[in-house]
Amino acid sequence: MNDLEAQLNGLTAMPPAQLRSKWRELFRKPAPDLTPDLLRRSIAWRLQERRHGGLTPAVKKQIVQAQKRLAATGGAGLTGQIALKPGTRLVREWNDKSYHVLVCDEGFEFEDRHYRSLSQIAEEITGAHWSGPRFFGLKKRSGFKPKALINV
């Protein structure tokens, strides 16, 4: 058992006072008025975050946007934003030629080059400005169906 596992297992036996002390140690502020279960979960999150890293800037931005939607509309539902997992391969046929794009952690790979957006790739393929998500069939358009979307 590694050190992190031992710390996480130790949380289950901690009484509330000790959990609040651990909270102060990790968050550098007094513990909020939470149940012991929620304190344990929050502490476990912080311990794992320190060990494995926190949320990506993109995820933090999505959370802030959801908070703003919640404050403005009373709901923070999905925005219709396209979320592609790294490793996903997009395939599109254009003028009798098949084009393959790999989704990466930060952008896309096409013909051994890195791109920040699908629109850049769509423009390179067609020679005209296109919406990349629409070109690759990720946004609805009547009568158009992508040839393939493969999760690797």
mmCIF file of C-alpha atoms in Angstrom:
data_model
loop_
_atom_site.group_PDB
_atom_site.id
_atom_site.type_symbol
_atom_site.label_atom_id
_atom_site.label_comp_id
_atom_site.label_asym_id
_atom_site.label_seq_id
_atom_site.Cartn_x
_atom_site.Cartn_y
_atom_site.Cartn_z
ATOM 1 C CA MET A 1 0.000 0.000 0.000
ATOM 2 C CA ASN A 2 1.435 3.410 -0.946
ATOM 3 C CA ASP A 3 1.362 6.535 1.188
ATOM 4 C CA LEU A 4 -1.684 8.024 -0.554
ATOM 5 C CA GLU A 5 -3.709 4.840 -0.105
ATOM 6 C CA ALA A 6 -2.766 4.747 3.578
ATOM 7 C CA GLN A 7 -3.873 8.368 4.028
ATOM 8 C CA LEU A 8 -7.166 7.746 2.243
ATOM 9 C CA ASN A 9 -7.850 4.627 4.308
ATOM 10 C CA GLY A 10 -6.980 6.544 7.467
ATOM 11 C CA LEU A 11 -9.711 9.085 6.767
ATOM 12 C CA THR A 12 -12.444 6.535 7.443
ATOM 13 C CA ALA A 13 -11.370 6.150 11.071
ATOM 14 C CA MET A 14 -10.911 9.873 11.797
ATOM 15 C CA PRO A 15 -13.390 11.510 14.148
ATOM 16 C CA PRO A 16 -14.927 14.856 13.080
ATOM 17 C CA ALA A 17 -12.497 16.963 15.133
ATOM 18 C CA GLN A 18 -9.513 15.303 13.497
ATOM 19 C CA LEU A 19 -11.100 15.712 10.048
ATOM 20 C CA ARG A 20 -11.495 19.448 10.690
ATOM 21 C CA SER A 21 -7.863 19.644 11.718
ATOM 22 C CA LYS A 22 -6.792 17.796 8.567
ATOM 23 C CA TRP A 23 -8.946 20.181 6.523
ATOM 24 C CA ARG A 24 -7.161 23.207 8.073
ATOM 25 C CA GLU A 25 -3.821 21.599 7.261
ATOM 26 C CA LEU A 26 -4.696 20.917 3.597
ATOM 27 C CA PHE A 27 -6.870 23.905 2.686
ATOM 28 C CA ARG A 28 -5.210 26.463 5.012
ATOM 29 C CA LYS A 29 -8.545 27.741 6.301
ATOM 30 C CA PRO A 30 -11.146 26.571 8.825
ATOM 31 C CA ALA A 31 -13.335 23.681 7.774
ATOM 32 C CA PRO A 32 -16.854 24.608 6.619
ATOM 33 C CA ASP A 33 -19.872 23.251 8.425
ATOM 34 C CA LEU A 34 -20.048 19.933 6.561
ATOM 35 C CA THR A 35 -20.924 16.414 7.593
ATOM 36 C CA PRO A 36 -17.975 14.126 8.372
ATOM 37 C CA ASP A 37 -18.672 12.215 5.154
ATOM 38 C CA LEU A 38 -18.367 15.362 3.017
ATOM 39 C CA LEU A 39 -15.242 16.419 4.911
ATOM 40 C CA ARG A 40 -13.687 13.011 4.173
ATOM 41 C CA ARG A 41 -14.563 13.254 0.491
ATOM 42 C CA SER A 42 -13.170 16.769 0.173
ATOM 43 C CA ILE A 43 -9.976 15.850 2.000
ATOM 44 C CA ALA A 44 -9.592 12.733 -0.151
ATOM 45 C CA TRP A 45 -10.026 14.873 -3.274
ATOM 46 C CA ARG A 46 -7.345 17.314 -2.125
ATOM 47 C CA LEU A 47 -4.903 14.519 -1.278
ATOM 48 C CA GLN A 48 -5.416 12.915 -4.690
ATOM 49 C CA GLU A 49 -5.206 16.278 -6.417
ATOM 50 C CA ARG A 50 -1.836 16.942 -4.810
ATOM 51 C CA ARG A 51 -0.571 13.534 -5.855
ATOM 52 C CA HIS A 52 -2.007 13.248 -9.369
ATOM 53 C CA GLY A 53 -2.677 16.854 -10.348
ATOM 54 C CA GLY A 54 -5.817 18.923 -10.423
ATOM 55 C CA LEU A 55 -8.333 19.858 -13.055
ATOM 56 C CA THR A 56 -7.123 21.077 -16.425
ATOM 57 C CA PRO A 57 -7.567 24.765 -17.241
ATOM 58 C CA ALA A 58 -10.221 23.801 -19.806
ATOM 59 C CA VAL A 59 -12.289 21.963 -17.186
ATOM 60 C CA LYS A 60 -11.916 24.854 -14.730
ATOM 61 C CA LYS A 61 -13.171 27.209 -17.446
ATOM 62 C CA GLN A 62 -16.188 24.954 -18.097
ATOM 63 C CA ILE A 63 -17.010 24.969 -14.373
ATOM 64 C CA VAL A 64 -16.861 28.774 -14.237
ATOM 65 C CA GLN A 65 -19.117 28.971 -17.303
ATOM 66 C CA ALA A 66 -21.591 26.546 -15.710
ATOM 67 C CA GLN A 67 -21.587 28.659 -12.522
ATOM 68 C CA LYS A 68 -22.366 31.759 -14.583
ATOM 69 C CA ARG A 69 -25.198 29.956 -16.415
ATOM 70 C CA LEU A 70 -26.573 28.777 -13.078
ATOM 71 C CA ALA A 71 -26.510 32.298 -11.649
ATOM 72 C CA ALA A 72 -28.102 33.785 -14.780
ATOM 73 C CA THR A 73 -30.727 31.170 -15.628
ATOM 74 C CA GLY A 74 -31.134 28.998 -12.557
ATOM 75 C CA GLY A 75 -29.861 25.992 -14.524
ATOM 76 C CA ALA A 76 -26.423 24.855 -15.581
ATOM 77 C CA GLY A 77 -27.401 22.253 -18.149
ATOM 78 C CA LEU A 78 -25.340 21.149 -21.091
ATOM 79 C CA THR A 79 -24.459 23.774 -23.681
ATOM 80 C CA GLY A 80 -24.248 21.539 -26.712
ATOM 81 C CA GLN A 81 -20.496 21.923 -26.615
ATOM 82 C CA ILE A 82 -18.629 19.162 -28.401
ATOM 83 C CA ALA A 83 -16.399 17.094 -26.131
ATOM 84 C CA LEU A 84 -14.026 14.703 -27.871
ATOM 85 C CA LYS A 85 -11.826 12.350 -25.906
ATOM 86 C CA PRO A 86 -8.134 12.238 -26.756
ATOM 87 C CA GLY A 87 -7.492 9.223 -28.945
ATOM 88 C CA THR A 88 -10.699 9.660 -30.927
ATOM 89 C CA ARG A 89 -10.114 9.455 -34.678
ATOM 90 C CA LEU A 90 -12.310 11.521 -36.989
ATOM 91 C CA VAL A 91 -12.671 10.289 -40.556
ATOM 92 C CA ARG A 92 -14.101 12.386 -43.387
ATOM 93 C CA GLU A 93 -14.306 11.737 -47.119
ATOM 94 C CA TRP A 94 -13.863 14.743 -49.364
ATOM 95 C CA ASN A 95 -13.537 14.626 -53.148
ATOM 96 C CA ASP A 96 -13.069 10.845 -53.173
ATOM 97 C CA LYS A 97 -10.247 10.990 -50.623
ATOM 98 C CA SER A 98 -10.432 9.862 -46.989
ATOM 99 C CA TYR A 99 -8.994 12.181 -44.319
ATOM 100 C CA HIS A 100 -8.131 11.083 -40.770
ATOM 101 C CA VAL A 101 -7.719 13.405 -37.772
ATOM 102 C CA LEU A 102 -6.569 12.294 -34.332
ATOM 103 C CA VAL A 103 -7.930 14.122 -31.277
ATOM 104 C CA CYS A 104 -5.083 14.946 -28.869
ATOM 105 C CA ASP A 105 -5.013 16.346 -25.322
ATOM 106 C CA GLU A 106 -4.304 19.802 -26.725
ATOM 107 C CA GLY A 107 -5.736 20.082 -30.231
ATOM 108 C CA PHE A 108 -5.642 17.763 -33.217
ATOM 109 C CA GLU A 109 -3.137 15.886 -35.361
ATOM 110 C CA PHE A 110 -3.545 15.751 -39.118
ATOM 111 C CA GLU A 111 -0.922 14.459 -41.557
ATOM 112 C CA ASP A 112 1.763 14.470 -38.827
ATOM 113 C CA ARG A 113 1.140 18.139 -37.968
ATOM 114 C CA HIS A 114 -0.499 19.644 -34.874
ATOM 115 C CA TYR A 115 -3.506 21.981 -35.170
ATOM 116 C CA ARG A 116 -5.404 23.933 -32.542
ATOM 117 C CA SER A 117 -8.787 23.641 -34.245
ATOM 118 C CA LEU A 118 -10.757 21.443 -36.597
ATOM 119 C CA SER A 119 -11.588 24.522 -38.674
ATOM 120 C CA GLN A 120 -7.914 24.942 -39.562
ATOM 121 C CA ILE A 121 -7.842 21.350 -40.781
ATOM 122 C CA ALA A 122 -11.113 21.685 -42.713
ATOM 123 C CA GLU A 123 -9.751 24.781 -44.444
ATOM 124 C CA GLU A 124 -6.533 22.981 -45.366
ATOM 125 C CA ILE A 125 -8.495 20.076 -46.845
ATOM 126 C CA THR A 126 -11.039 22.136 -48.779
ATOM 127 C CA GLY A 127 -9.153 25.351 -49.489
ATOM 128 C CA ALA A 128 -12.142 27.308 -48.169
ATOM 129 C CA HIS A 129 -13.244 28.447 -44.719
ATOM 130 C CA TRP A 130 -15.402 25.794 -43.058
ATOM 131 C CA SER A 131 -16.683 25.195 -39.589
ATOM 132 C CA GLY A 132 -14.461 22.293 -38.536
ATOM 133 C CA PRO A 133 -17.075 20.623 -36.316
ATOM 134 C CA ARG A 134 -19.616 20.873 -39.134
ATOM 135 C CA PHE A 135 -17.143 19.612 -41.765
ATOM 136 C CA PHE A 136 -16.372 16.540 -39.639
ATOM 137 C CA GLY A 137 -20.052 15.922 -38.893
ATOM 138 C CA LEU A 138 -19.943 16.832 -35.205
ATOM 139 C CA LYS A 139 -22.660 19.461 -35.529
ATOM 140 C CA LYS A 140 -26.029 18.622 -37.019
ATOM 141 C CA ARG A 141 -26.705 19.582 -40.581
ATOM 142 C CA SER A 142 -29.595 18.221 -42.565
ATOM 143 C CA GLY A 143 -28.724 15.408 -44.900
ATOM 144 C CA PHE A 144 -25.080 15.073 -43.806
ATOM 145 C CA LYS A 145 -23.728 12.070 -41.957
ATOM 146 C CA PRO A 146 -20.039 11.586 -41.120
ATOM 147 C CA LYS A 147 -18.393 8.512 -42.605
ATOM 148 C CA ALA A 148 -16.868 7.382 -39.315
ATOM 149 C CA LEU A 149 -16.106 8.405 -35.760
ATOM 150 C CA ILE A 150 -13.828 5.888 -34.118
ATOM 151 C CA ASN A 151 -12.847 5.883 -30.419
ATOM 152 C CA VAL A 152 -9.443 4.283 -29.951
#
